[in-house]
PDB file of C-alpha atoms in Angstrom:
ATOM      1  CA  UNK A   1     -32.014-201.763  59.144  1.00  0.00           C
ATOM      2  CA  UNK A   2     -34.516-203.226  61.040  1.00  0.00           C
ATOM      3  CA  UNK A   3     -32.759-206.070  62.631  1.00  0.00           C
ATOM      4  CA  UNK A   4     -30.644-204.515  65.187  1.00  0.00           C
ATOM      5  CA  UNK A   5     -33.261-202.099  67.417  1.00  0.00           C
ATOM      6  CA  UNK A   6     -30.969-200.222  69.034  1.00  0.00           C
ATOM      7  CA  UNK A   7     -32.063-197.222  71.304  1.00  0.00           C
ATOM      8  CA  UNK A   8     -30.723-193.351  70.314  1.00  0.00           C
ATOM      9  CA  UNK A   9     -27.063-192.695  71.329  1.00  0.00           C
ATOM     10  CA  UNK A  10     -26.487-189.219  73.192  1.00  0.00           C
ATOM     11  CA  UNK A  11     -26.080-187.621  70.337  1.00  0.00           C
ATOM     12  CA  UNK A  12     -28.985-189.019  69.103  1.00  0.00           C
ATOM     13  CA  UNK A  13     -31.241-188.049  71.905  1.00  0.00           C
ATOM     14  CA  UNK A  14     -29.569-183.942  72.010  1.00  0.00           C
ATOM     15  CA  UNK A  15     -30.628-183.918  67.973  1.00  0.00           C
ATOM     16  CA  UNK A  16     -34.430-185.287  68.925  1.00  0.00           C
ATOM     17  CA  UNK A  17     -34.286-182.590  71.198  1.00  0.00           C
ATOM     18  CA  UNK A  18     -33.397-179.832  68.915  1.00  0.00           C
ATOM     19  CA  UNK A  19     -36.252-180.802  66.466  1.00  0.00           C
ATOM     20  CA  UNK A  20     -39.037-180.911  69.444  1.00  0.00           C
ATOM     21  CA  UNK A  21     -37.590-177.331  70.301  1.00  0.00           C
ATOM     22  CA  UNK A  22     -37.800-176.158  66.073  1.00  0.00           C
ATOM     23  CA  UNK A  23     -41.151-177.782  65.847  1.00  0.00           C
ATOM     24  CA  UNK A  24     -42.529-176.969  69.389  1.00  0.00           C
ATOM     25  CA  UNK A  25     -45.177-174.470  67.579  1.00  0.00           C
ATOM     26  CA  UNK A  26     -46.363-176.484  64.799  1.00  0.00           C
ATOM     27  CA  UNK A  27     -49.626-178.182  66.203  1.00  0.00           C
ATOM     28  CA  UNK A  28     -50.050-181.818  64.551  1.00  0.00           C
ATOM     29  CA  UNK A  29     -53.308-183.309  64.641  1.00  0.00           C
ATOM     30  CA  UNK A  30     -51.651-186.511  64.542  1.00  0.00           C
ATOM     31  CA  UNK A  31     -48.288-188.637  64.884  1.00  0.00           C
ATOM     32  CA  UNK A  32     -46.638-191.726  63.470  1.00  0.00           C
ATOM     33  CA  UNK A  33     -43.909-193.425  63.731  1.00  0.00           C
ATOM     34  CA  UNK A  34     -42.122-196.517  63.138  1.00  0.00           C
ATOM     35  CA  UNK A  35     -42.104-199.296  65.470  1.00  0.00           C
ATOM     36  CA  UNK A  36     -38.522-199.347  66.260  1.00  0.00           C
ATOM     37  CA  UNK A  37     -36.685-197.864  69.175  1.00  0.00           C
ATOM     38  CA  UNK A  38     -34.794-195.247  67.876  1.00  0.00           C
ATOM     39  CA  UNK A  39     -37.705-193.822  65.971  1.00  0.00           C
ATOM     40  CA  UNK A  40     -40.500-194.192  68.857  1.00  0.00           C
ATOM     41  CA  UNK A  41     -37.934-192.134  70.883  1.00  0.00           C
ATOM     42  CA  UNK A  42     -37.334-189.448  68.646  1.00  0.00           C
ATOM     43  CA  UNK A  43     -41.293-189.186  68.139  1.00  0.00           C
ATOM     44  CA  UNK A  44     -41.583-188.721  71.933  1.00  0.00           C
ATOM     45  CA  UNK A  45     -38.915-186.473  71.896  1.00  0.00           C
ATOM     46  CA  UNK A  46     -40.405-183.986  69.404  1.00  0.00           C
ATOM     47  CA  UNK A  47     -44.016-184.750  71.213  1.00  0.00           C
ATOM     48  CA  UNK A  48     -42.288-183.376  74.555  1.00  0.00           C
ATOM     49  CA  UNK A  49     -41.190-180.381  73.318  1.00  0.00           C
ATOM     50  CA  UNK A  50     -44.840-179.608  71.656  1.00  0.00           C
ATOM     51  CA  UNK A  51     -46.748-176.563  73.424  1.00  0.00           C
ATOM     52  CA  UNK A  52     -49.617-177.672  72.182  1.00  0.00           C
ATOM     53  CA  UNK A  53     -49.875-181.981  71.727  1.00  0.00           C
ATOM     54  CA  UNK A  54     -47.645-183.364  74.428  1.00  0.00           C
ATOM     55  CA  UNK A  55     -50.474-185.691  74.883  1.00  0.00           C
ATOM     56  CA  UNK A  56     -51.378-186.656  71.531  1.00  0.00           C
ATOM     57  CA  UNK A  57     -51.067-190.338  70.888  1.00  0.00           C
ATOM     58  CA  UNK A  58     -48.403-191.352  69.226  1.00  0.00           C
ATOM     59  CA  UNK A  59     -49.521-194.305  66.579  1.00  0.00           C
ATOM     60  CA  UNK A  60     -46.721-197.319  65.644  1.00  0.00           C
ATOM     61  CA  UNK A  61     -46.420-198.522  62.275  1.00  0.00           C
ATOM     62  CA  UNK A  62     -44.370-201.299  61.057  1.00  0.00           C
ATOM     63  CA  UNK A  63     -44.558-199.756  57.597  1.00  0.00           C
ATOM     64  CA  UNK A  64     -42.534-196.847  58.688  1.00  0.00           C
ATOM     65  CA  UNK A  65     -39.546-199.485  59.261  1.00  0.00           C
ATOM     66  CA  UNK A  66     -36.202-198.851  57.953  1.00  0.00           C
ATOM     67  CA  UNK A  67     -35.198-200.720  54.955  1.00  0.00           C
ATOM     68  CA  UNK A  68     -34.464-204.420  55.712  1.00  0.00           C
ATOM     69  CA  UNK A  69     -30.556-205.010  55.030  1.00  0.00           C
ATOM     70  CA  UNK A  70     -30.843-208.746  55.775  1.00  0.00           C
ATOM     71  CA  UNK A  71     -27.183-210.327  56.150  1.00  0.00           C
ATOM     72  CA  UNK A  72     -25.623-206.899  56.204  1.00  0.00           C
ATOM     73  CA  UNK A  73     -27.639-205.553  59.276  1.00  0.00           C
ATOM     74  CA  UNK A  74     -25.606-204.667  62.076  1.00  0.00           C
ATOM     75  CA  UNK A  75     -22.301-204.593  59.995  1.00  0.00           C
ATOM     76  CA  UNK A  76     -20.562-201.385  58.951  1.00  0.00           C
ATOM     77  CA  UNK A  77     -21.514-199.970  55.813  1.00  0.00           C
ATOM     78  CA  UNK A  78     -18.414-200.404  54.182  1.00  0.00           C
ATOM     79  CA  UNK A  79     -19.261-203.892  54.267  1.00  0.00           C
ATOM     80  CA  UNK A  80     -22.317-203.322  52.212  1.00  0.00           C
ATOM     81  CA  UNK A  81     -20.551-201.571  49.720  1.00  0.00           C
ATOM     82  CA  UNK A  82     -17.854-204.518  49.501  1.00  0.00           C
ATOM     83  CA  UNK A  83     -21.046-206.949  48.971  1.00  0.00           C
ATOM     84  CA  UNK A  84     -22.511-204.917  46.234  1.00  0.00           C
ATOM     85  CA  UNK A  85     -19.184-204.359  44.527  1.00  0.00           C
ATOM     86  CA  UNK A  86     -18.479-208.106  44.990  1.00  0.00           C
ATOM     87  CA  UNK A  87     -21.937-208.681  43.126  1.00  0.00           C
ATOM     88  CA  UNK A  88     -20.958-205.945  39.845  1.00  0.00           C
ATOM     89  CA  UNK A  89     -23.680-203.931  41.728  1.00  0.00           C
ATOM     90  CA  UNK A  90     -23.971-200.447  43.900  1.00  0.00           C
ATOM     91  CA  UNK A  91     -25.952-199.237  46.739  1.00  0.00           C
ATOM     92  CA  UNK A  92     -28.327-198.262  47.222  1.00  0.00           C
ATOM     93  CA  UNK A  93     -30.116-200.512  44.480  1.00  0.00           C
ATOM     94  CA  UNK A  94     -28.082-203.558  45.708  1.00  0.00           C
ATOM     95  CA  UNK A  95     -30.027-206.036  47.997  1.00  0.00           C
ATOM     96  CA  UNK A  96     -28.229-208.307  50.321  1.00  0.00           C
ATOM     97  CA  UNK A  97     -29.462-211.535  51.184  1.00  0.00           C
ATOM     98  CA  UNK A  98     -32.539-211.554  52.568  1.00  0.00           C
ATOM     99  CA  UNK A  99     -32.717-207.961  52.533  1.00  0.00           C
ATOM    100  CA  UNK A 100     -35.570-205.667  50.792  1.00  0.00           C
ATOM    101  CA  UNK A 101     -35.836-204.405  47.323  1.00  0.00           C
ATOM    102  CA  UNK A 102     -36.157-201.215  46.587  1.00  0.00           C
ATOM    103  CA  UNK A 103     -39.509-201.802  44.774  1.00  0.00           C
ATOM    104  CA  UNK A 104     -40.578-203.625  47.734  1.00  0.00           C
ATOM    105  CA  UNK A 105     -39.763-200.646  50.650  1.00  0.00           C
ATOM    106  CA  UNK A 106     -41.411-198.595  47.721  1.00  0.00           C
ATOM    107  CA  UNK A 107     -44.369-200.458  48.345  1.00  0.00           C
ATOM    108  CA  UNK A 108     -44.451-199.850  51.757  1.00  0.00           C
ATOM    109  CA  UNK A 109     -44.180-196.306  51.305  1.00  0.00           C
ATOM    110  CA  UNK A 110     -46.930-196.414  48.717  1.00  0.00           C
ATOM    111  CA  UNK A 111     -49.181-197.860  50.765  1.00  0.00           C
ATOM    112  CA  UNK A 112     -48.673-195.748  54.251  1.00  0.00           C
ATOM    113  CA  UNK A 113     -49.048-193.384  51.603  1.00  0.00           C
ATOM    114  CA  UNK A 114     -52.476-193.979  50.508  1.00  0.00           C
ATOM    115  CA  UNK A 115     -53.599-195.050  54.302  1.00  0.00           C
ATOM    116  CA  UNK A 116     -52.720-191.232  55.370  1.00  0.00           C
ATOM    117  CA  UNK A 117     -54.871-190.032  52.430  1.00  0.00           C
ATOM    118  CA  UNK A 118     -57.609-191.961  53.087  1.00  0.00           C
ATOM    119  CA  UNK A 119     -57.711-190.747  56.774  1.00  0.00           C
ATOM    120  CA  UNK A 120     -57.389-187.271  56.099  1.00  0.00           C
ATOM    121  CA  UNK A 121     -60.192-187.777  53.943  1.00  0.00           C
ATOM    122  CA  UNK A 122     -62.426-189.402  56.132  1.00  0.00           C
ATOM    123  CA  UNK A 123     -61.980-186.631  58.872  1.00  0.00           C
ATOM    124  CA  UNK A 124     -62.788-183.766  56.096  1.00  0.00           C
ATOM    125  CA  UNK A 125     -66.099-185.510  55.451  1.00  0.00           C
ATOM    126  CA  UNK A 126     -66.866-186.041  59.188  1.00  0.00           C
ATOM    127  CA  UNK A 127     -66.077-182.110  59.569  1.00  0.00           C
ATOM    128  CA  UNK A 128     -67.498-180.903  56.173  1.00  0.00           C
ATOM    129  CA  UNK A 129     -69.974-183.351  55.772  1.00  0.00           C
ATOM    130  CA  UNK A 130     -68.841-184.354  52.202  1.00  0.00           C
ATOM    131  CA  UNK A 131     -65.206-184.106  50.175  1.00  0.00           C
ATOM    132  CA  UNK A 132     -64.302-180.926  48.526  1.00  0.00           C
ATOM    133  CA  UNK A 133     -65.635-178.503  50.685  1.00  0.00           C
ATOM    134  CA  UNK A 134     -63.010-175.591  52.253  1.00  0.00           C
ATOM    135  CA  UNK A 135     -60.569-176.778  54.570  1.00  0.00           C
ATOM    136  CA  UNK A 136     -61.453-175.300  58.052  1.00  0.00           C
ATOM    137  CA  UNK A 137     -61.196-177.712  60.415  1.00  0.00           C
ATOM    138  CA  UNK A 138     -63.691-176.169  63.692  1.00  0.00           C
ATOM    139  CA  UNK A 139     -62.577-174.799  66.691  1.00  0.00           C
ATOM    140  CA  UNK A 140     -58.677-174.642  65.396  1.00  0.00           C
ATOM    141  CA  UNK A 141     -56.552-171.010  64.890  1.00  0.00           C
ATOM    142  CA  UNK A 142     -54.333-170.874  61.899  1.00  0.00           C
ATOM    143  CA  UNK A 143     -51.648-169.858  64.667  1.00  0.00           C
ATOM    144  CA  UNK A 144     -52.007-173.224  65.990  1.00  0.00           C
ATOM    145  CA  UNK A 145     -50.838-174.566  62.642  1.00  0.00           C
ATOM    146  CA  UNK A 146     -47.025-172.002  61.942  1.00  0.00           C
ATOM    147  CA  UNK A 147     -44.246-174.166  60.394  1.00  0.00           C
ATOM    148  CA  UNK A 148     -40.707-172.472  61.743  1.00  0.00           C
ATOM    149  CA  UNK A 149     -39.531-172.179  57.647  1.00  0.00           C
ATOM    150  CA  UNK A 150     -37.730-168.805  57.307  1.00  0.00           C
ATOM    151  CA  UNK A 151     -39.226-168.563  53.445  1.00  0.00           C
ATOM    152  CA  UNK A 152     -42.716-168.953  52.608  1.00  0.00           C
ATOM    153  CA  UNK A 153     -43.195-169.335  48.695  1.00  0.00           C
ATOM    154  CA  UNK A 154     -46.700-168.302  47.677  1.00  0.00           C
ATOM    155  CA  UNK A 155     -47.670-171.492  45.617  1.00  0.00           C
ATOM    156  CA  UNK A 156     -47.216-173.520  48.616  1.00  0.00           C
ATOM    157  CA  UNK A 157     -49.183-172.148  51.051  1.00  0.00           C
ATOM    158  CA  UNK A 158     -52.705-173.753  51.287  1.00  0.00           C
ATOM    159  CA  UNK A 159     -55.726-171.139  49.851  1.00  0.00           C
ATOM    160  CA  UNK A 160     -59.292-171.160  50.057  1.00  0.00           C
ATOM    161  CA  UNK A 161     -60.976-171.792  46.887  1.00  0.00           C
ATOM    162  CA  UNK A 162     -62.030-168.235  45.726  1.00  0.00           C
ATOM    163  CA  UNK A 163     -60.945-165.891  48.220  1.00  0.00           C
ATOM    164  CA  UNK A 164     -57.158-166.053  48.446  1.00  0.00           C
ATOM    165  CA  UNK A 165     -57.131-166.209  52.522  1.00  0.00           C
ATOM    166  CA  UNK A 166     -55.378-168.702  54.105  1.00  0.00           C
ATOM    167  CA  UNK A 167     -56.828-171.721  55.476  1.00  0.00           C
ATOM    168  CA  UNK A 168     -56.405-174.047  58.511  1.00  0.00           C
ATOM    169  CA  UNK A 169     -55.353-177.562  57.286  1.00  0.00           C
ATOM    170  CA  UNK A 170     -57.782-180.577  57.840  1.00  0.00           C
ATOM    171  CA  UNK A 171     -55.259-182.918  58.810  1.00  0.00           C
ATOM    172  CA  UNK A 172     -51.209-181.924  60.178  1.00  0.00           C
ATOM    173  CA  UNK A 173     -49.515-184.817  59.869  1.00  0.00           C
ATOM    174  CA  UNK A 174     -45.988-185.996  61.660  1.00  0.00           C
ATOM    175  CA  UNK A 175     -44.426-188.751  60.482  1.00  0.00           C
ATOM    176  CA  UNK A 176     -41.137-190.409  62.090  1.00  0.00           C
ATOM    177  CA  UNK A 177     -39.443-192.685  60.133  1.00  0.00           C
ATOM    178  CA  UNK A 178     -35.716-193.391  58.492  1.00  0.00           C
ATOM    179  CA  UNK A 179     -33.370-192.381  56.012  1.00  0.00           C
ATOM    180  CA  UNK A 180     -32.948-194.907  53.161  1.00  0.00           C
ATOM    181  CA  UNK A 181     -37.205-195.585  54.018  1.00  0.00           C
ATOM    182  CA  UNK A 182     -37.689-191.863  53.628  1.00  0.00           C
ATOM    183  CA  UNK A 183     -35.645-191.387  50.358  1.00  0.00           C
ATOM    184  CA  UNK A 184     -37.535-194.376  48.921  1.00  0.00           C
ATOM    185  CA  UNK A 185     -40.689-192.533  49.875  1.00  0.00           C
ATOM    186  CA  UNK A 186     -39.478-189.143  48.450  1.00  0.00           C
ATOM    187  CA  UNK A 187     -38.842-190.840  45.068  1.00  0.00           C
ATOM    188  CA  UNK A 188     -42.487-192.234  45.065  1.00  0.00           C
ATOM    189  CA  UNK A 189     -43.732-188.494  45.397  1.00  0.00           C
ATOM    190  CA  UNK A 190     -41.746-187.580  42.572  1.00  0.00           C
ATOM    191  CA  UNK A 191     -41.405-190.325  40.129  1.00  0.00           C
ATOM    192  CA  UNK A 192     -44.926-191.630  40.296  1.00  0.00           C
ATOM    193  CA  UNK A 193     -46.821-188.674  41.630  1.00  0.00           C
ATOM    194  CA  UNK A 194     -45.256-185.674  40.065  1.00  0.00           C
ATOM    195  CA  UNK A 195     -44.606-184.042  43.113  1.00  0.00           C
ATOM    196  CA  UNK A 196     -43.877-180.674  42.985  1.00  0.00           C
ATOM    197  CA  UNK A 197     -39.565-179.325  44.005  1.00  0.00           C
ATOM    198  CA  UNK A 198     -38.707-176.364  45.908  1.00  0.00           C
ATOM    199  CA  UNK A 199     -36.553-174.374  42.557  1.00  0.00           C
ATOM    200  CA  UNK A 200     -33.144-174.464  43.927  1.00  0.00           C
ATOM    201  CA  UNK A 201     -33.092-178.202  44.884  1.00  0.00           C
ATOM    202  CA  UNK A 202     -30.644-179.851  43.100  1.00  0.00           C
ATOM    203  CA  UNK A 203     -30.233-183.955  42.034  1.00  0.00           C
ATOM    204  CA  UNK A 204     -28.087-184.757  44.834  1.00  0.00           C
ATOM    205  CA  UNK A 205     -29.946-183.180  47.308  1.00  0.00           C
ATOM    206  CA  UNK A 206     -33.333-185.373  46.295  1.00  0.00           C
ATOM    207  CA  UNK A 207     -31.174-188.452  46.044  1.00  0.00           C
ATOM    208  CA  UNK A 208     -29.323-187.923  49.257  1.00  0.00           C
ATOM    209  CA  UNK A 209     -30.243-189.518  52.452  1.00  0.00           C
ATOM    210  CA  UNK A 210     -31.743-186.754  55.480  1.00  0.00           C
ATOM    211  CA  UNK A 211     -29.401-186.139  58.317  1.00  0.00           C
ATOM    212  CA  UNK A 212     -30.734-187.629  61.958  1.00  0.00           C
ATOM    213  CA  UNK A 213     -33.818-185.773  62.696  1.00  0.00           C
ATOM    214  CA  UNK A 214     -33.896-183.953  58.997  1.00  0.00           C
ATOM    215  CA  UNK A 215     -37.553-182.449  58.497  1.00  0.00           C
ATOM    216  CA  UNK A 216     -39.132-182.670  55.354  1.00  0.00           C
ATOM    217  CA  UNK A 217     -42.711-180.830  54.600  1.00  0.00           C
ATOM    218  CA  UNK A 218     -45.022-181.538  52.014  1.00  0.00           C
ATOM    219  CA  UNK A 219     -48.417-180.350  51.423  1.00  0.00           C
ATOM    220  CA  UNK A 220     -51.267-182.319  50.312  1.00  0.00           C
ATOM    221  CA  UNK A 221     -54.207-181.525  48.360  1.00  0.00           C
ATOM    222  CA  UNK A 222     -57.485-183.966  47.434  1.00  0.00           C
ATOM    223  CA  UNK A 223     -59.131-181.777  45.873  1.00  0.00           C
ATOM    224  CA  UNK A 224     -62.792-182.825  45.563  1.00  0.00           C
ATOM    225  CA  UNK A 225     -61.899-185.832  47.651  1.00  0.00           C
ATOM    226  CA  UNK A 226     -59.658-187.307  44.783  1.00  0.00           C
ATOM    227  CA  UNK A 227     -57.141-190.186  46.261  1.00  0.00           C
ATOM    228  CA  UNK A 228     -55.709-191.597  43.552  1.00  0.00           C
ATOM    229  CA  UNK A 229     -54.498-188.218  41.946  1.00  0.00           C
ATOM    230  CA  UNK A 230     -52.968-185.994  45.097  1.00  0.00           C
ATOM    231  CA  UNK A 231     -51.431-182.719  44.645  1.00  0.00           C
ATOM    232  CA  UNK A 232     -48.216-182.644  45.779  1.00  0.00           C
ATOM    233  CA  UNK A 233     -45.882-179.555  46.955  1.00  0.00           C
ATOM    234  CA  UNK A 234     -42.530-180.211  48.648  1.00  0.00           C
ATOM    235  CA  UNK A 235     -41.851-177.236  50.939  1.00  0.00           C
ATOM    236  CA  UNK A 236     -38.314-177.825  52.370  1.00  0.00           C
ATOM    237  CA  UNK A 237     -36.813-181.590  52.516  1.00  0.00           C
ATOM    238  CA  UNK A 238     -34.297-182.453  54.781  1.00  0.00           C
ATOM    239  CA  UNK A 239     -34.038-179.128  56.404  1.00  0.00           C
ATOM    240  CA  UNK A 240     -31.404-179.453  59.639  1.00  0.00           C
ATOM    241  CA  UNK A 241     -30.932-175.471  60.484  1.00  0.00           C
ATOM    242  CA  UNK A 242     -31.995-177.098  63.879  1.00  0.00           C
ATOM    243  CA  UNK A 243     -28.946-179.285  64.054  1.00  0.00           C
TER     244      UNK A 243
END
């Protein structure tokens, strides 16, 4: 939750480790994370092991937060079970007292959501000079840009209008956040905006909550500067070969 900000543990810190070292190619134009401890050290963690952005600031969000658990913060989890079952209820749709709904971290998702968008869009128009115009951001090599995923499917991979090369993305986007926050997040891309699944992921594995340091990529698309109708492909989600 977000009531008890512990730091990482040591296990914690070795598994921020191995994702710097699995991302330590992919160059990210920008970085965000939650506000609380364990999540502003894993961002740094991943920054560190970066050739190419160990500088790049890293931006704090209190959006990003966990889910708030209220009463049942800092308490084992069986005990949230036992209050949900005591209330004819079960997680994770169950809210404890003075905890968060899911419609309300939803929210929060939603609109992080729709602040990202509306940055990436404002730095293609200061590039391109208006929306819709092919994604080449200057001075950057598609190198610079390599995601370590062992399968590339061809209807994910971002194409120039026309051509059929390959493009350099206008915005690469990290995001460090938390598990029952992310899942609510994931569910927003799919329930509300149709995001397209990798073919073999099954129902539990989009319901389940990502392992410490799980990475999940998505591409985005505005095409011709549309925000309130993205275009949404789910690469991997939770991937943890890393771990």
């Amino acid at each position: 939750g977000q009531g008890v900000d512990e730091p990482l543990s040591a296990t914690g810190f070795r598994q921020a480790d191995a994702a710097g070292v699995f991302l330590s190619n992919v160059k990210f134009t920008h970085v965000f994370s939650s506000d609380l401890l364990r999540a502003k050290q894993t961002a740094a963690a991943i920054l560190g092991k970066n050739r190419f952005c160990k500088e790049l600031e890293i931006k704090y969000d209190a959006r990003l937060r966990e889910r708030k658990y209220g009463v049942a913060e800092g308490r084992p989890l069986a005990d949230l079970k036992a209050m949900a079952k005591d209330a004819g209820e079960q997680c994770p749709s169950f809210t404890p007292t003075g905890g968060e709904t899911l419609d309300e971290v939803r929210e929060r998702a939603r609109d992080f959501f729709e602040f990202l968008c509306q940055l990436a869009l404002e730095l293609e128009q200061r590039v391109h000079g208006k929306p819709g115009a092919p994604s080449r951001s200057s001075g950057t090599s598609g190198e610079q840009f390599v995601f370590p995923w062992t399968i590339h499917c061809s209807e994910v991979e971002p194409s120039s209008e026309g051509n059929g090369s390959s493009t350099v993305l206008d915005a690469n986007i990290l995001v460090v956040s938390h598990g029952a926050y992310m899942r609510n997040w994931i569910g927003y891309f799919v329930s509300d905006l149709n995001c397209t699944l990798p073919a073999d992921l099954t129902k539990s594995q989009l319901s389940s909550v990502s392992p410490n340091t799980g990475v999940s990529h998505f591409i985005i698309k505005l095409e011709n500067g549309d925000l309130l109708n993205p275009k949404i492909t789910c690469v991997c989600l939770n991937q943890d070969s890393h771990l």
